[in-house]
mmCIF file of C-alpha atoms in Angstrom:
data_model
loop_
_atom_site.group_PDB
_atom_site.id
_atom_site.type_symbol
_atom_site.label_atom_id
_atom_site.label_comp_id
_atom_site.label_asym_id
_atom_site.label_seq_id
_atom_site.Cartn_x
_atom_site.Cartn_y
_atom_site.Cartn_z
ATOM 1 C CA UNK A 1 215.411 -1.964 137.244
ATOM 2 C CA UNK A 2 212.817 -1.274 139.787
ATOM 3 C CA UNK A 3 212.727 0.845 143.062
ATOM 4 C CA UNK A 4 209.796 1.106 145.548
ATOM 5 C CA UNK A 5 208.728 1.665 148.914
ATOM 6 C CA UNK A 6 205.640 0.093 150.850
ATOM 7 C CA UNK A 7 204.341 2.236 154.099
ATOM 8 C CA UNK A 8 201.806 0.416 156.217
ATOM 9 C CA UNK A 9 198.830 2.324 157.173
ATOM 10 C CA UNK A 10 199.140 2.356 161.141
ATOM 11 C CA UNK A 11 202.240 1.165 161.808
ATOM 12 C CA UNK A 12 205.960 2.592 161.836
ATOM 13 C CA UNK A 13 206.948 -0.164 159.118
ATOM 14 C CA UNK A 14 208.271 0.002 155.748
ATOM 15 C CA UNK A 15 209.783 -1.941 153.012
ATOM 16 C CA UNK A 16 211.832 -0.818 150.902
ATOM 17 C CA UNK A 17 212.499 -2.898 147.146
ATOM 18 C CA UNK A 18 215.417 -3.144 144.992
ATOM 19 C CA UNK A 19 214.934 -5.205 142.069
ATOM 20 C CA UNK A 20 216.992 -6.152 138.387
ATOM 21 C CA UNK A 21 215.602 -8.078 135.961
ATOM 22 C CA UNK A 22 215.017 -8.648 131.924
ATOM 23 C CA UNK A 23 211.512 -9.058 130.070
ATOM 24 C CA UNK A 24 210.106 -10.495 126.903
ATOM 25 C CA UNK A 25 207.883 -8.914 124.673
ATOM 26 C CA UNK A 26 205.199 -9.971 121.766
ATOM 27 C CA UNK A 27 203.135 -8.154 119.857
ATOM 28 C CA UNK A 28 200.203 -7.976 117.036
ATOM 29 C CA UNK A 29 198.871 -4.704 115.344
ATOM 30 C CA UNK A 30 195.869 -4.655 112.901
ATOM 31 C CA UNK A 31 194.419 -1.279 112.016
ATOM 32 C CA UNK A 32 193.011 0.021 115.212
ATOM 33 C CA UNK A 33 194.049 -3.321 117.079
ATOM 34 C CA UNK A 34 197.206 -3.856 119.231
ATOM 35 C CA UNK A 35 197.837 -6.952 121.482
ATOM 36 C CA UNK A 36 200.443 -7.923 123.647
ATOM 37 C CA UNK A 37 201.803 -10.909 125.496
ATOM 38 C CA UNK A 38 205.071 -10.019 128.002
ATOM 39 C CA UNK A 39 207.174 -12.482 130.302
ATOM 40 C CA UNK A 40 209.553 -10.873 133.003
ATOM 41 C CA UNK A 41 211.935 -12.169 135.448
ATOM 42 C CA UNK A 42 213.034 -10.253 138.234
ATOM 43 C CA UNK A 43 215.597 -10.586 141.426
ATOM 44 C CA UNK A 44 216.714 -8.650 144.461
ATOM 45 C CA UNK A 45 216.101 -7.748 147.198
ATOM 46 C CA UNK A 46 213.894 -5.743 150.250
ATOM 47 C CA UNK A 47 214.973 -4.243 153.174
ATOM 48 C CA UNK A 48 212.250 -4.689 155.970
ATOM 49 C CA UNK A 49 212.150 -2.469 159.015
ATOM 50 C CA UNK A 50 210.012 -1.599 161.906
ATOM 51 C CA UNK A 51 211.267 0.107 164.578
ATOM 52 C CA UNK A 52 208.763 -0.617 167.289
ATOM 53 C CA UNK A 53 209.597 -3.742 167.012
ATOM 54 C CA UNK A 54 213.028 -3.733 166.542
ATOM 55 C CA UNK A 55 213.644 -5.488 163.047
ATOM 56 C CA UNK A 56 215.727 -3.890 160.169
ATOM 57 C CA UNK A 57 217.163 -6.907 158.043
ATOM 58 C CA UNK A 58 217.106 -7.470 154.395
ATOM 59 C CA UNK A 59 216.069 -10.540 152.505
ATOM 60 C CA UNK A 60 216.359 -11.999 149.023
ATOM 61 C CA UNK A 61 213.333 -11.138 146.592
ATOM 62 C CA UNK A 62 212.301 -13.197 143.378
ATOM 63 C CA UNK A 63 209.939 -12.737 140.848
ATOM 64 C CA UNK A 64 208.122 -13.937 137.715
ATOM 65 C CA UNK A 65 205.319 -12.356 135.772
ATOM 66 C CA UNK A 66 203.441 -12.798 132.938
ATOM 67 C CA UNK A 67 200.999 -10.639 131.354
ATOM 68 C CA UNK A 68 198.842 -9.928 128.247
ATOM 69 C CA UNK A 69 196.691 -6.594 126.681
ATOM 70 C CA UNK A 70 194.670 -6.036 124.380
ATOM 71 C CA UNK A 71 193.383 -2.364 123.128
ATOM 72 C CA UNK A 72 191.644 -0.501 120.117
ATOM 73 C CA UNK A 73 191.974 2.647 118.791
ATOM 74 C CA UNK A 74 189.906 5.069 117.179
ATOM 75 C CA UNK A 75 190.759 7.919 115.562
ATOM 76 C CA UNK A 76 189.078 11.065 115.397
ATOM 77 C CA UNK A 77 189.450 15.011 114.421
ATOM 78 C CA UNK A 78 193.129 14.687 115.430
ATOM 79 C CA UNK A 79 192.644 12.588 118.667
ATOM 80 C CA UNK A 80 192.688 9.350 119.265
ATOM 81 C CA UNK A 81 190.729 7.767 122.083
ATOM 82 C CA UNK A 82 192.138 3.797 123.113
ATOM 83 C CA UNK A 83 190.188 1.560 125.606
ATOM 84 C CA UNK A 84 192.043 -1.254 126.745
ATOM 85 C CA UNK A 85 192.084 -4.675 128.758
ATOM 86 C CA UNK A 86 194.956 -6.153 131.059
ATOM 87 C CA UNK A 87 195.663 -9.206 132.757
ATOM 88 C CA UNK A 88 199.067 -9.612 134.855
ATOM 89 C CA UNK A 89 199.837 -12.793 136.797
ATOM 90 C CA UNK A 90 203.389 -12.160 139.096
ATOM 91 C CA UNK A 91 204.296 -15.089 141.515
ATOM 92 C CA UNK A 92 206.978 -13.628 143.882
ATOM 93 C CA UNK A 93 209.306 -15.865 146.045
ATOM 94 C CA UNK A 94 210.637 -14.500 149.537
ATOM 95 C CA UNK A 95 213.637 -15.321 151.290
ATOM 96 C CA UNK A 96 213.396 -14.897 155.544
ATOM 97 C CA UNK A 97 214.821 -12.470 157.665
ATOM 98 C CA UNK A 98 215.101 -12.201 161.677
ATOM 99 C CA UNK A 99 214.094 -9.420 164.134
ATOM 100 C CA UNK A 100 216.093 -7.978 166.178
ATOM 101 C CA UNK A 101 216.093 -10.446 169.066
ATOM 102 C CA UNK A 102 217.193 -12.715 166.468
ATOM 103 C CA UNK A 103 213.999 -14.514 165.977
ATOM 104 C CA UNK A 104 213.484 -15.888 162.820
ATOM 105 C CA UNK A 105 211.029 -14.654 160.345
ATOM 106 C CA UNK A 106 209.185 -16.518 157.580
ATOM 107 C CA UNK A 107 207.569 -15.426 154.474
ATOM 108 C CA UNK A 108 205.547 -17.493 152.092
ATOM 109 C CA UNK A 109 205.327 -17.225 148.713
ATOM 110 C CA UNK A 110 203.228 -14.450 147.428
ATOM 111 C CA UNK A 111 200.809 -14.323 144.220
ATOM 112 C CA UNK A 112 198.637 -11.490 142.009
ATOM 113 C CA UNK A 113 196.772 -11.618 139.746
ATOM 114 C CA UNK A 114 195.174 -7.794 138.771
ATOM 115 C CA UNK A 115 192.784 -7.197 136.062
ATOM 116 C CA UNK A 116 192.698 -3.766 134.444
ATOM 117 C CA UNK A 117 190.598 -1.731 132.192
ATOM 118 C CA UNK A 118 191.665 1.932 130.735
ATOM 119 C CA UNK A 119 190.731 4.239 128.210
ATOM 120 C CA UNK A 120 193.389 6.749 127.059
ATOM 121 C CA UNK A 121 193.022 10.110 125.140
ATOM 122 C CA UNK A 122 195.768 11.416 123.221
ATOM 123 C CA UNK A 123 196.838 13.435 120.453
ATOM 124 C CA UNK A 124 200.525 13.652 117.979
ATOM 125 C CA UNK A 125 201.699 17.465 117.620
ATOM 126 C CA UNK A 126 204.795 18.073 115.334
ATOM 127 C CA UNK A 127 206.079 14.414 116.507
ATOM 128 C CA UNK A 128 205.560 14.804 120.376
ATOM 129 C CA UNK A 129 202.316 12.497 121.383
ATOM 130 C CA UNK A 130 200.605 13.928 124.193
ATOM 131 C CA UNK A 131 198.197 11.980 126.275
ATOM 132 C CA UNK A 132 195.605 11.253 129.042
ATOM 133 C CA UNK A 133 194.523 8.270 130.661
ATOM 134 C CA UNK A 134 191.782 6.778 133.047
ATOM 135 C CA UNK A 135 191.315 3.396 134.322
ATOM 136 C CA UNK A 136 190.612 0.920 137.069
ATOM 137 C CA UNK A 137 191.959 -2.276 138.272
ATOM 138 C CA UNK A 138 191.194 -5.367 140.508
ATOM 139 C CA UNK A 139 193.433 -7.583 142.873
ATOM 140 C CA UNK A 140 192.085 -11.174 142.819
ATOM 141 C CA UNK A 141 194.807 -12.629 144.855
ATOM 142 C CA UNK A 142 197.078 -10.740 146.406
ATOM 143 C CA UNK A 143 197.225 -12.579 149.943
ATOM 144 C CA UNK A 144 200.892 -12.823 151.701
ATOM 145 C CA UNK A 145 201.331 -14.373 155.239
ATOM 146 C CA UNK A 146 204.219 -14.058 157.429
ATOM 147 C CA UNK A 147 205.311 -16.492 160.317
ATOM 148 C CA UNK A 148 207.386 -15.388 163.546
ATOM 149 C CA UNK A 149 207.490 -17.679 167.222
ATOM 150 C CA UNK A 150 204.826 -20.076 165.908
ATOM 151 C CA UNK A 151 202.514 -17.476 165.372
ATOM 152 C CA UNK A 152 201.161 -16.394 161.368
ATOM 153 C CA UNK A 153 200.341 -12.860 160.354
ATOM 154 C CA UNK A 154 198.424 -12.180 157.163
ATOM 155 C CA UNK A 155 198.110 -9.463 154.453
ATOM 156 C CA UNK A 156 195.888 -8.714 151.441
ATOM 157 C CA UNK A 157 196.212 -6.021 149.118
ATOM 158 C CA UNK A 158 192.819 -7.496 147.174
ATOM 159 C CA UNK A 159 190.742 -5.079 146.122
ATOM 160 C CA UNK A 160 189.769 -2.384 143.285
ATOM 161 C CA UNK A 161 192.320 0.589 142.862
ATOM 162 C CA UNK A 162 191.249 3.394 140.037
ATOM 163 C CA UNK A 163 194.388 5.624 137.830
ATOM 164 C CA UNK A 164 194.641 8.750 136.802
ATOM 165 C CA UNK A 165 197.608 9.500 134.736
ATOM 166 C CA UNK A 166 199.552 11.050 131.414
ATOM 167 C CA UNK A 167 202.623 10.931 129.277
ATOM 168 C CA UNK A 168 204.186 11.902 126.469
ATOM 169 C CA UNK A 169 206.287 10.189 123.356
ATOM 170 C CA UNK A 170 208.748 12.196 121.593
ATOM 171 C CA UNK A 171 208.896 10.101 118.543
ATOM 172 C CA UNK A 172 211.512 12.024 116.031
ATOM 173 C CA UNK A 173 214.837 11.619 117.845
ATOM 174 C CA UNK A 174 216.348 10.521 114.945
ATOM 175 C CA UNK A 175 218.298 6.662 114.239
ATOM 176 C CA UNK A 176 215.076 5.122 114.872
ATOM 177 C CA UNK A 177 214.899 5.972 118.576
ATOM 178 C CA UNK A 178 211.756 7.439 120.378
ATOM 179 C CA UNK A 179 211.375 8.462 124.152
ATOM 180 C CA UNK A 180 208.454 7.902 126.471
ATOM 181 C CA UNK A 181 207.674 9.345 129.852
ATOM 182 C CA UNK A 182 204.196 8.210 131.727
ATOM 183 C CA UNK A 183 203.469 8.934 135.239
ATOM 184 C CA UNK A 184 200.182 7.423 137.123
ATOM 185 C CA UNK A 185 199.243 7.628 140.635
ATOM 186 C CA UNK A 186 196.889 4.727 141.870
ATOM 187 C CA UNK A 187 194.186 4.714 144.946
ATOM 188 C CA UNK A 188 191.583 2.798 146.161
ATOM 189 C CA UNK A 189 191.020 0.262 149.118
ATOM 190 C CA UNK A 190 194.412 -1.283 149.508
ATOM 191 C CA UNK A 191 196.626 0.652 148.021
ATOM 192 C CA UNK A 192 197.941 3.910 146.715
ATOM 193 C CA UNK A 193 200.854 5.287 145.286
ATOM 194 C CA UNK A 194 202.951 6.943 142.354
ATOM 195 C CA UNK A 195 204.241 5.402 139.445
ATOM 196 C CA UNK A 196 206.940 6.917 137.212
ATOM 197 C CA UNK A 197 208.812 5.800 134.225
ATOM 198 C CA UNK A 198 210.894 6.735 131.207
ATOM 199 C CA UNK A 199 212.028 4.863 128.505
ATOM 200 C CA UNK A 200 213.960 4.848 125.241
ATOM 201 C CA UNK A 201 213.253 2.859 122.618
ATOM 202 C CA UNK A 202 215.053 1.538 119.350
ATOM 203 C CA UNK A 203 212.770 0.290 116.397
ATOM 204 C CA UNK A 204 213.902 -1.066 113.216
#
């Protein structure tokens, strides 16, 4: 499940996202080496408004990702430091909505593609893992248009973004279950915001 909100810089507008969805996950560990390959589908839906002009409607929201990572870890006088590489691919699928003159509104299909490097410094105390991390990504794509009255309106969130952010993983719960917390908030030329999310995990 995912919840979010988009301001626009200048503007009374905002979007506001409700999506559900289910993911795949792959993985490979070797000593200091971990790599990843995930798939995730996800569908809902976005309420658009902007007062000014007079819309508030909803519209249907559809999305599939795919991503892979790669990082390596080195230990060292209790720490561990972990640089790591990202590449995410989403293609997103929009259904239209009308204003509030009833004037239909159009909205392509949307794509990313966002390349990301981190490094991430951490420690494990008494079963509770600790950490730090750094990083910066890139928005290749990232282009949307809208169309309204014969007339097309464009957006781009392209551009580099940088992260600061932390977490923790409390790893002895007991019946093979762990829980992670990691918070991040992201800025740069396009975009900005905070990310938070908690998880429980079951390994066997």
């Amino acid at each position: 499940m995912a919840q979010g909100r988009v301001d626009f810089d200048g503007s009374d507008s905002k979007l506001d996202l409700s999506l559900y969805g289910a993911g795949v996950y792959a993985g490979y560990r070797a000593g200091g080496l971990k790599a990843g390959l995930v798939a995730q589908f996800l569908a809902g839906s976005g309420d658009y408004s902007a007062p000014y002009q007079g819309v508030d409607d909803d519209f249907g929201l559809t999305s599939l990702g795919l991503a892979g990572e790669a990082a390596w870890r080195f230990d060292f006088a209790g720490l561990y430091l972990e640089p790591s590489g990202r590449l995410a691919y989403v293609h997103s699928w929009s259904g239209d909505f009308a204003d509030g003159a009833d004037v239909p509104i159009g909205l392509d299909d949307s794509q990313s593609l966002v390349g990301r490097l981190a490094v991430e410094l951490g420690t494990r105390i008494d079963g509770v893992a600790p950490y730090l991390r750094l990083g910066v990504s890139r928005e290749f794509l990232g282009d949307s248009e809208a169309s309204a009255s014969g007339l097309t309106f464009e957006t781009s969130t392209r551009g580099t973004a940088f992260e600061l952010g932390g977490g923790l993983a409390v790893l002895d719960l007991g019946n093979n279950l762990s829980l992670h917390l990691d918070a991040g908030y992201r800025f740069g030329e396009e975009v900005s915001g905070l990310d938070v999310q908690a998880a429980l995990k079951l390994s066997w």
